[in-house]
Short mmCIF file of C-alpha atoms and ligand atoms in Angstrom, two decimals:
data_model
loop_
_atom_site.label_atom_id
_atom_site.label_comp_id
_atom_site.label_asym_id
_atom_site.label_seq_id
_atom_site.Cartn_x
_atom_site.Cartn_y
_atom_site.Cartn_z
CA MET U 201 2.02 71.66 -10.66
CA SER U 202 -0.81 69.35 -11.26
CA ASP U 203 -4.24 70.54 -10.24
CA ARG U 204 -5.16 66.98 -9.19
CA PRO U 205 -6.49 67.01 -5.52
CA ILE U 206 -3.93 65.70 -3.16
CA ASN U 207 -5.20 62.41 -1.77
CA ASP U 208 -3.34 60.67 1.06
CA SER U 209 -5.04 57.37 0.67
CA PRO U 210 -2.83 54.56 -0.16
CA ILE U 211 -2.28 54.01 -3.90
CA THR U 212 -1.67 50.14 -3.54
CA GLU U 213 -4.11 47.91 -5.62
CA ASP U 214 -4.64 44.21 -5.13
CA ILE U 215 -3.11 41.80 -7.69
CA VAL U 216 -4.17 38.28 -8.36
CA TYR U 217 -1.54 35.96 -9.80
CA ALA U 218 -2.86 33.22 -12.05
CA CYS U 219 -0.89 30.05 -12.07
CA THR U 220 -0.43 26.65 -13.58
CA CYS U 221 1.52 23.96 -11.67
CA ASP U 222 3.81 22.87 -14.39
CA PHE U 223 6.20 20.02 -15.39
CA ALA U 224 8.80 21.22 -12.90
CA GLY U 225 6.12 21.12 -10.27
CA LYS U 226 6.57 24.86 -10.01
CA THR U 227 3.43 27.20 -9.59
CA ARG U 228 4.08 29.88 -12.28
CA GLY U 229 1.97 32.38 -13.83
CA LYS U 230 1.24 36.09 -14.28
CA GLY U 231 -0.51 38.64 -12.30
CA PHE U 232 -3.13 41.32 -13.04
CA PRO U 233 -5.36 43.68 -11.13
CA ALA U 234 -7.73 41.67 -9.00
CA ARG U 235 -10.63 43.76 -10.26
CA ASP U 236 -10.18 42.26 -13.69
CA LEU U 237 -10.51 38.62 -12.51
CA GLU U 238 -14.09 38.30 -13.84
CA LYS U 239 -12.72 39.46 -17.33
CA ARG U 240 -9.73 37.21 -17.04
CA VAL U 241 -11.89 34.26 -16.42
CA HIS U 242 -13.21 34.72 -19.90
CA ARG U 243 -10.29 36.02 -21.74
CA GLY U 244 -7.40 34.37 -19.75
CA ILE U 245 -3.77 35.50 -19.91
CA GLY U 246 -1.30 34.66 -22.69
CA TRP U 247 1.13 31.96 -21.92
CA ALA U 248 4.12 30.97 -24.08
CA PRO U 249 4.15 27.23 -24.85
CA THR U 250 7.99 27.00 -24.21
CA ASN U 251 7.35 28.14 -20.54
CA THR U 252 6.61 24.48 -20.03
CA GLN U 253 10.24 23.75 -20.59
CA ILE U 254 11.44 25.98 -17.76
CA THR U 255 12.97 23.67 -15.43
CA CYS U 256 13.00 23.93 -11.72
CA PHE U 257 16.47 25.64 -12.07
CA ASP U 258 14.98 28.15 -14.56
CA ALA U 259 17.17 26.96 -17.45
CA ILE U 260 14.96 26.13 -20.59
CA ALA U 261 15.21 22.65 -21.77
CA PRO U 262 15.01 21.94 -25.44
CA SER U 263 11.66 23.05 -26.64
CA PRO U 264 9.82 22.09 -29.84
CA PHE U 265 7.98 25.41 -29.71
CA GLY U 266 11.02 27.75 -29.51
CA ALA U 267 9.84 31.29 -29.58
CA LEU U 268 6.56 30.47 -31.44
CA GLY U 269 2.91 30.18 -30.43
CA ASP U 270 0.60 31.11 -27.63
CA ARG U 271 -1.61 29.44 -25.08
CA VAL U 272 -4.13 30.87 -22.81
CA LEU U 273 -4.31 30.48 -18.99
CA ILE U 274 -7.91 30.53 -17.96
CA PRO U 275 -8.07 30.95 -13.98
CA ASP U 276 -10.53 28.74 -12.19
CA PRO U 277 -12.25 31.18 -9.58
CA ALA U 278 -12.92 28.38 -7.30
CA THR U 279 -9.23 27.96 -6.62
CA ARG U 280 -8.54 31.46 -5.59
CA VAL U 281 -6.62 31.92 -2.50
CA THR U 282 -6.77 35.50 -0.95
CA LEU U 283 -4.89 36.06 2.43
CA ARG U 284 -4.20 39.44 3.60
CA ALA U 285 -2.55 39.56 7.08
CA LEU U 286 -0.02 42.20 6.53
CA ASP U 287 0.70 42.61 10.27
CA GLN U 288 1.94 38.95 9.87
CA GLY U 289 3.91 39.67 6.75
CA LEU U 290 1.43 37.53 4.68
CA ALA U 291 -0.17 38.77 1.50
CA GLU U 292 -1.14 36.05 -0.92
CA ASP U 293 -3.72 36.29 -3.85
CA PHE U 294 -3.47 33.63 -6.45
CA VAL U 295 -5.73 31.47 -8.57
CA LEU U 296 -4.97 28.29 -10.39
CA GLY U 297 -6.09 27.63 -13.80
CA ASP U 298 -6.08 25.69 -17.21
CA LEU U 299 -4.09 26.00 -20.24
CA TYR U 300 -5.95 26.05 -23.52
CA ASP U 301 -5.04 26.49 -27.35
CA THR U 302 -6.01 29.83 -28.64
CA ASP U 303 -8.92 28.13 -30.47
CA GLY U 304 -10.40 27.17 -27.05
CA GLN U 305 -9.39 23.51 -27.02
CA PRO U 306 -7.66 22.21 -23.76
CA TRP U 307 -4.01 22.28 -24.44
CA ALA U 308 -2.56 18.68 -24.55
CA LEU U 309 0.20 19.75 -22.21
CA CYS U 310 -1.88 21.41 -19.49
CA PRO U 311 -1.19 19.33 -16.19
CA ARG U 312 -4.56 20.37 -14.84
CA GLY U 313 -6.37 19.42 -18.07
CA ILE U 314 -4.43 16.02 -18.05
CA LEU U 315 -5.73 15.23 -14.66
CA LYS U 316 -9.39 16.17 -15.67
CA ALA U 317 -9.06 13.70 -18.57
CA ALA U 318 -7.92 10.95 -16.27
CA LEU U 319 -10.59 11.48 -13.74
CA ALA U 320 -13.06 11.40 -16.70
CA ARG U 321 -11.57 8.09 -17.72
CA LEU U 322 -12.15 6.57 -14.22
CA GLU U 323 -15.75 7.78 -14.24
CA ARG U 324 -16.12 6.04 -17.68
CA VAL U 325 -14.35 2.70 -16.96
CA ALA U 326 -15.79 2.23 -13.39
CA GLY U 327 -18.36 4.74 -12.71
CA LEU U 328 -16.27 6.02 -9.74
CA SER U 329 -14.98 9.29 -8.54
CA LEU U 330 -11.69 9.58 -6.70
CA VAL U 331 -11.30 11.26 -3.38
CA ALA U 332 -7.64 12.11 -2.36
CA SER U 333 -5.52 13.90 0.13
CA PHE U 334 -1.79 14.71 -0.29
CA GLU U 335 0.24 14.19 2.77
CA HIS U 336 3.30 16.40 2.67
CA GLU U 337 6.64 16.33 4.65
CA PHE U 338 9.16 19.18 4.36
CA GLN U 339 12.03 20.64 6.26
CA PHE U 340 13.27 23.90 7.55
CA ARG U 341 16.37 24.93 5.68
CA ASP U 342 19.45 26.05 7.51
CA CYS U 343 17.68 25.65 10.77
CA GLY U 344 19.89 23.10 12.56
CA MET U 345 17.48 22.12 15.43
CA GLY U 346 19.56 19.10 16.38
CA PRO U 347 18.74 15.78 17.79
CA GLY U 348 16.17 14.71 20.37
CA THR U 349 13.31 16.59 18.51
CA GLY U 350 11.72 13.51 16.42
CA TYR U 351 7.82 14.13 17.08
CA ALA U 352 8.79 15.94 20.26
CA LEU U 353 6.97 18.78 21.69
CA GLN U 354 10.46 20.41 22.05
CA GLY U 355 10.82 20.28 18.43
CA PHE U 356 7.42 21.60 17.62
CA ARG U 357 7.69 24.53 20.25
CA PRO U 358 10.26 26.62 18.14
CA HIS U 359 7.96 26.33 15.15
CA ARG U 360 4.51 26.76 17.02
CA VAL U 361 4.06 30.37 15.43
CA PHE U 362 4.80 28.84 12.14
CA ALA U 363 2.45 25.95 12.57
CA GLU U 364 -0.42 28.15 13.89
CA ARG U 365 -0.16 30.59 11.17
CA LEU U 366 -0.04 27.81 8.52
CA VAL U 367 -3.17 26.12 9.91
CA GLY U 368 -4.90 29.42 10.00
CA ALA U 369 -3.79 30.15 6.31
CA MET U 370 -4.85 26.56 5.24
CA ARG U 371 -8.27 27.15 6.88
CA ALA U 372 -8.59 30.62 5.21
CA ALA U 373 -7.79 28.96 1.77
CA GLY U 374 -10.31 26.11 2.31
CA LEU U 375 -7.79 23.32 2.83
CA GLU U 376 -9.30 21.75 5.86
CA PRO U 377 -6.22 21.17 7.93
CA ASP U 378 -6.11 17.72 9.78
CA THR U 379 -2.69 17.31 11.50
CA ILE U 380 0.68 19.01 11.83
CA MET U 381 3.55 17.57 13.47
CA LYS U 382 7.28 17.66 14.10
CA GLU U 383 8.24 14.74 11.93
CA TYR U 384 11.06 12.22 12.72
CA GLY U 385 13.80 13.93 10.53
CA ALA U 386 15.99 16.76 11.26
CA ASP U 387 13.96 20.01 11.20
CA GLN U 388 11.29 18.02 9.36
CA PHE U 389 7.52 18.70 9.67
CA GLU U 390 4.42 16.95 8.30
CA VAL U 391 1.09 18.43 7.46
CA THR U 392 -1.96 16.83 6.46
CA MET U 393 -5.48 17.74 5.19
CA ASP U 394 -8.89 16.32 4.80
CA PRO U 395 -9.56 14.50 1.54
CA ALA U 396 -11.40 16.26 -1.20
CA PRO U 397 -12.58 15.20 -4.75
CA GLY U 398 -9.61 14.47 -7.27
CA LEU U 399 -9.12 17.77 -9.02
CA ALA U 400 -9.71 19.72 -5.73
CA ALA U 401 -7.17 17.45 -3.94
CA ALA U 402 -4.48 18.21 -6.49
CA ASP U 403 -5.38 21.94 -6.32
CA ARG U 404 -4.96 21.75 -2.59
CA ALA U 405 -1.52 20.09 -2.82
CA VAL U 406 -0.45 23.07 -5.08
CA ILE U 407 -1.86 25.55 -2.77
CA LEU U 408 -0.53 23.94 0.38
CA ARG U 409 3.13 24.14 -0.74
CA GLN U 410 2.75 27.80 -1.63
CA LEU U 411 1.32 28.43 1.92
CA VAL U 412 4.14 26.59 3.61
CA HIS U 413 6.84 28.62 1.80
CA ALA U 414 4.81 31.84 2.34
CA VAL U 415 4.11 31.24 6.00
CA ALA U 416 7.73 30.15 6.61
CA GLU U 417 8.98 33.41 4.95
CA SER U 418 6.65 35.42 7.18
CA CYS U 419 8.37 33.82 10.17
CA GLY U 420 11.78 34.68 8.79
CA GLN U 421 12.54 30.94 7.84
CA ALA U 422 12.76 28.80 4.71
CA ALA U 423 11.17 25.64 3.93
CA THR U 424 12.03 23.00 1.40
CA PHE U 425 10.11 20.05 0.03
CA THR U 426 13.10 18.61 -1.65
CA PRO U 427 12.93 14.77 -1.48
CA LEU U 428 16.42 14.45 0.00
CA GLN U 429 18.30 17.35 1.51
CA ASP U 430 20.99 15.21 3.15
CA PRO U 431 21.76 11.94 1.48
CA ALA U 432 22.66 10.42 4.90
CA GLY U 433 19.31 11.91 6.46
CA ILE U 434 15.62 11.47 6.13
CA GLY U 435 13.61 12.13 3.05
CA ASN U 436 10.52 14.25 2.52
CA GLY U 437 7.80 12.27 1.01
CA VAL U 438 4.43 12.96 -0.57
CA HIS U 439 1.99 10.21 0.29
CA VAL U 440 -1.13 10.26 -1.92
CA HIS U 441 -4.00 8.88 -0.01
CA PHE U 442 -7.02 7.94 -2.11
CA SER U 443 -10.26 6.15 -2.05
CA PHE U 444 -13.49 5.91 -4.42
CA ARG U 445 -16.90 6.95 -4.48
CA ASP U 446 -19.73 5.46 -6.43
CA ALA U 447 -22.11 7.50 -8.63
CA ALA U 448 -24.40 8.13 -5.63
CA GLY U 449 -21.42 9.45 -3.55
CA ALA U 450 -21.27 6.37 -1.25
CA PRO U 451 -17.78 4.91 -0.29
CA ALA U 452 -16.68 2.29 -2.79
CA THR U 453 -13.21 1.23 -1.71
CA TYR U 454 -14.14 -1.02 1.06
CA ASP U 455 -15.56 -4.66 0.84
CA PRO U 456 -15.29 -6.74 4.05
CA GLN U 457 -15.35 -9.97 1.91
CA GLY U 458 -12.81 -8.69 -0.52
CA THR U 459 -9.02 -9.66 -0.61
CA HIS U 460 -7.39 -7.23 1.89
CA ARG U 461 -10.90 -5.87 2.35
CA LEU U 462 -10.71 -4.08 -1.01
CA SER U 463 -13.69 -3.73 -3.33
CA ALA U 464 -13.34 -5.45 -6.67
CA ALA U 465 -12.63 -2.05 -8.45
CA ALA U 466 -10.18 -0.95 -5.76
CA ALA U 467 -8.30 -4.15 -5.92
CA SER U 468 -7.92 -3.98 -9.74
CA PHE U 469 -7.04 -0.26 -9.43
CA ALA U 470 -4.26 -1.17 -7.01
CA ALA U 471 -3.10 -4.01 -9.17
CA GLY U 472 -2.89 -1.65 -12.22
CA VAL U 473 -0.89 0.91 -10.14
CA LEU U 474 1.64 -1.77 -9.13
CA ALA U 475 1.98 -3.26 -12.57
CA HIS U 476 2.61 0.07 -14.27
CA VAL U 477 4.44 1.98 -11.48
CA ASP U 478 7.70 1.77 -13.06
CA ALA U 479 6.54 3.52 -16.28
CA ILE U 480 4.95 6.36 -14.20
CA MET U 481 7.87 6.97 -11.62
CA ALA U 482 9.29 9.86 -13.79
CA LEU U 483 6.06 11.61 -12.95
CA MET U 484 5.57 10.61 -9.44
CA ALA U 485 9.23 11.26 -8.28
CA PRO U 486 10.57 13.39 -11.03
CA SER U 487 14.00 14.80 -9.92
CA VAL U 488 17.53 13.44 -9.83
CA VAL U 489 17.50 13.45 -5.94
CA SER U 490 14.12 11.55 -5.70
CA TYR U 491 15.91 8.36 -6.11
CA GLY U 492 18.07 8.59 -3.15
CA ARG U 493 14.89 8.74 -1.03
CA LEU U 494 13.47 5.74 -2.69
CA THR U 495 15.80 3.22 -1.29
CA PRO U 496 15.07 0.36 1.25
CA HIS U 497 14.78 1.14 5.01
CA ARG U 498 13.83 4.71 4.71
CA TRP U 499 10.05 4.08 5.17
CA SER U 500 9.55 5.40 1.71
CA ALA U 501 9.14 2.77 -0.92
CA ALA U 502 11.67 0.74 -3.02
CA PHE U 503 9.60 -2.07 -4.74
CA ASN U 504 6.33 -2.36 -6.56
CA ASN U 505 4.53 -3.92 -3.56
CA LEU U 506 1.27 -3.72 -1.68
CA GLY U 507 1.58 -3.59 2.04
CA VAL U 508 -1.17 -3.88 4.56
CA GLN U 509 -0.16 -1.09 7.16
CA ASP U 510 3.41 -1.35 5.84
CA ARG U 511 5.25 1.87 5.66
CA GLU U 512 7.95 0.42 3.20
CA ALA U 513 5.26 -0.47 0.47
CA SER U 514 4.79 1.75 -2.66
CA LEU U 515 1.04 1.17 -2.08
CA ARG U 516 -0.18 0.90 1.50
CA ILE U 517 -3.53 -0.06 2.73
CA CYS U 518 -3.97 2.45 5.45
CA PRO U 519 -5.36 1.40 8.94
CA VAL U 520 -8.99 2.12 10.12
CA SER U 521 -9.86 2.55 13.61
CA ALA U 522 -12.77 1.25 15.66
CA LEU U 523 -12.42 4.20 17.94
CA SER U 524 -13.21 6.67 15.10
CA ASP U 525 -16.58 8.46 14.86
CA ILE U 526 -16.12 7.91 10.99
CA ASP U 527 -17.42 4.51 9.63
CA THR U 528 -15.23 2.00 8.49
CA ALA U 529 -16.03 2.20 4.58
CA ARG U 530 -15.36 5.85 4.88
CA GLN U 531 -12.02 5.73 6.54
CA PHE U 532 -10.69 2.89 4.36
CA ASN U 533 -8.10 4.30 1.92
CA LEU U 534 -4.91 3.53 0.14
CA GLU U 535 -1.73 5.42 0.14
CA PHE U 536 0.86 5.81 -2.68
CA ARG U 537 4.15 6.41 -0.94
CA ALA U 538 6.57 6.70 -3.80
CA ALA U 539 5.79 10.24 -4.60
CA ASP U 540 7.54 13.52 -3.65
CA ALA U 541 6.77 17.28 -4.00
CA THR U 542 9.09 17.88 -7.01
CA ALA U 543 6.15 16.79 -9.12
CA SER U 544 2.88 18.52 -10.33
CA PRO U 545 0.28 17.10 -8.24
CA TYR U 546 -2.01 17.14 -11.40
CA LEU U 547 0.47 14.88 -13.14
CA GLN U 548 0.97 12.56 -10.17
CA LEU U 549 -2.72 12.01 -9.65
CA ALA U 550 -3.28 11.77 -13.48
CA ALA U 551 -0.45 9.02 -13.62
CA LEU U 552 -1.93 7.26 -10.70
CA VAL U 553 -5.47 7.15 -12.02
CA HIS U 554 -4.50 6.16 -15.45
CA ALA U 555 -2.39 3.14 -14.20
CA GLY U 556 -5.30 2.25 -11.88
CA CYS U 557 -7.84 2.56 -14.65
CA GLN U 558 -5.76 0.28 -16.71
CA GLY U 559 -5.81 -2.32 -13.91
CA ILE U 560 -9.64 -1.97 -13.92
CA GLU U 561 -9.92 -2.27 -17.76
CA ASP U 562 -7.67 -5.24 -17.79
CA GLY U 563 -9.60 -6.92 -14.91
CA LEU U 564 -6.49 -7.48 -12.80
CA SER U 565 -7.02 -9.16 -9.51
CA ALA U 566 -5.95 -8.04 -6.16
CA PRO U 567 -2.12 -8.00 -5.70
CA GLN U 568 -0.58 -10.17 -2.88
CA ALA U 569 0.46 -8.04 0.09
CA THR U 570 3.93 -8.44 1.17
CA GLU U 571 5.00 -8.93 4.86
CA GLU U 572 8.80 -9.24 4.96
CA ASP U 573 11.72 -7.08 4.12
CA LEU U 574 11.89 -7.13 0.48
CA ALA U 575 15.48 -5.87 0.44
CA ASP U 576 16.44 -9.40 1.76
CA LEU U 577 15.09 -11.26 -1.39
CA SER U 578 17.10 -11.94 -4.52
CA PRO U 579 15.90 -10.45 -7.94
CA GLU U 580 14.77 -14.01 -8.80
CA ALA U 581 12.65 -14.50 -5.58
CA LEU U 582 11.29 -11.26 -6.15
CA ALA U 583 10.41 -11.86 -9.83
CA ALA U 584 8.69 -15.20 -8.95
CA ARG U 585 6.09 -13.06 -7.07
CA GLY U 586 5.73 -10.39 -9.73
CA LEU U 587 7.76 -7.87 -7.54
CA ARG U 588 10.48 -5.44 -8.77
CA ARG U 589 12.76 -2.85 -7.49
CA LEU U 590 11.33 0.56 -8.48
CA PRO U 591 13.80 2.43 -10.94
CA THR U 592 16.76 3.61 -9.15
CA SER U 593 17.60 6.88 -10.97
CA LEU U 594 15.77 9.48 -12.97
CA PRO U 595 17.37 8.51 -16.24
CA GLN U 596 16.02 4.94 -15.72
CA ALA U 597 12.61 6.02 -14.59
CA LEU U 598 12.69 8.46 -17.70
CA ALA U 599 13.57 5.55 -20.11
CA LEU U 600 10.68 3.45 -18.82
CA PHE U 601 8.22 6.16 -19.06
CA ALA U 602 9.24 7.18 -22.71
CA ASP U 603 9.33 3.57 -23.92
CA SER U 604 5.86 2.70 -22.54
CA ALA U 605 3.17 2.43 -25.29
CA LEU U 606 0.52 2.58 -22.41
CA VAL U 607 1.86 5.72 -21.15
CA LYS U 608 1.77 7.37 -24.70
CA ASP U 609 -1.69 6.05 -24.94
CA TRP U 610 -2.72 7.77 -21.62
CA PHE U 611 -0.87 10.96 -21.87
CA GLY U 612 -0.51 11.45 -25.66
CA ALA U 613 2.69 11.13 -27.63
CA GLU U 614 3.41 14.85 -27.63
CA PHE U 615 3.22 15.11 -23.75
CA VAL U 616 5.72 12.15 -23.59
CA THR U 617 8.24 13.80 -25.99
CA VAL U 618 8.13 17.14 -24.37
CA TYR U 619 8.15 16.02 -20.77
CA ARG U 620 11.18 13.73 -21.56
CA LEU U 621 13.08 16.72 -23.09
CA HIS U 622 12.24 18.73 -19.96
CA LYS U 623 13.49 16.12 -17.53
CA GLN U 624 16.57 15.48 -19.67
CA GLY U 625 17.32 19.27 -19.50
CA GLU U 626 17.16 19.01 -15.81
CA ILE U 627 19.41 15.90 -15.59
CA ASP U 628 21.98 17.64 -17.86
CA HIS U 629 21.84 20.88 -15.72
CA VAL U 630 22.92 19.01 -12.64
CA ALA U 631 25.27 16.53 -14.30
CA ASP U 632 28.43 18.44 -13.41
CA MET U 633 27.55 19.29 -9.84
CA THR U 634 28.96 17.28 -6.83
CA PRO U 635 26.26 15.44 -4.93
CA ALA U 636 26.42 18.00 -2.33
CA GLU U 637 26.02 20.85 -4.71
CA MET U 638 23.13 19.07 -6.36
CA HIS U 639 21.29 18.33 -3.15
CA ARG U 640 21.70 21.92 -2.13
CA ALA U 641 20.44 23.15 -5.46
CA TYR U 642 17.22 21.08 -5.35
CA ALA U 643 16.76 22.19 -1.64
CA MET U 644 16.88 25.75 -2.66
CA VAL U 645 14.32 25.53 -5.57
CA TYR U 646 11.76 23.37 -3.80
N1 LIG S 204 9.89 10.25 5.43
C1 LIG S 204 9.35 9.10 4.79
C2 LIG S 204 9.30 9.22 3.31
O1 LIG S 204 10.27 9.67 2.81
C3 LIG S 204 8.00 8.82 5.36
C4 LIG S 204 7.72 8.61 6.87
C5 LIG S 204 6.34 8.37 7.30
O2 LIG S 204 5.77 9.22 7.58
O3 LIG S 204 5.94 7.30 7.18
O4 LIG S 204 8.24 8.91 2.73
MG1 MG S 205 5.44 11.19 7.54
#
């Protein structure tokens, strides 16, 4: 018998999980007692470099690091999400962070560090900061709500409890919810949030995906962000809205005199994105099933085109409304549509910013906007206007990515080599699956 006093208070202790959002777009990390957060912000937690090669299926792609080496994950306390609503089956406590070498230098393969470097480049080349918001679509898995529910209150109703919990969780996590709806596709929802400065916008995208899963589970449901659950059905996109602010914080995307009302910097940025989009698609839409979504007539994106309010354009100039209380310059934003939630938001935004910065550095002029169905044009007619079909498979996108001298320059040769190995490992993993097995496998992990 111990002589310790008997104490009937609960013996549970809060744990915070410190995470990175990695090459697989997975939010992975390690937990520690929440009371140690302050210490961990300085000391970090150990991280094996080979963890970066854990694919979305948990297979380990070939790793140049093997069993060797260590990195340190330093939590950024500004990103911490603490939600305790145990009566609703919700308990989340996590924090996002950056990976460093043990000598204290940012690790060349840290996705969040890579985004910070890209945003610094934008500041350097154009004196601009980026404001962004990730718009997410997802579906409930194995739900089978049936037809007649596209945008319908009838389709929203069975998920109202989920939606209200999600909006509450977003608010509690500082995500500034904007809209939530039953989207057009089967069992599909969309959720949007207010724009935030670049790094915070990517953090929010990471957090949002976790909240959707957590809240769905708390409602006894399962959600998936897979880009394509059913090849014959509707895809789940991520549309990255973005605009610029100048050094004084004033909107810098809109110029009523500019082509398509774009400021000179925004026009060059857009031209850079479209000129280099093929080389970054392996980061924007990085799974094997991503490319079934990126086909014409799906309201996703299939060509490297700019569209004014065109939902089939890779880059869309979004509408502004005279009815809004927000002034035009502040409303005005562009949207990159050829992205999905199998990617790390950090790498997506970094790729977008690097391609755009290239356009600014190279002084590219505003792209022409397309107005017709590009699927009707021959490759020659497209080429005459500088238009191309986006890569049609992950292997093709990966080859364009790895062969690009610019991408190596932006991300570093080591990143390109290791990322390619990772994605090749994923391609090999699904190679022997039937299409149905493969779509199911992605739906289960995202
Ligand atoms: N589901 C479409 C996509 O895959 C987007 C539909 C829309 O919201 O415009 O991107
Ligand atoms: Mg949508």
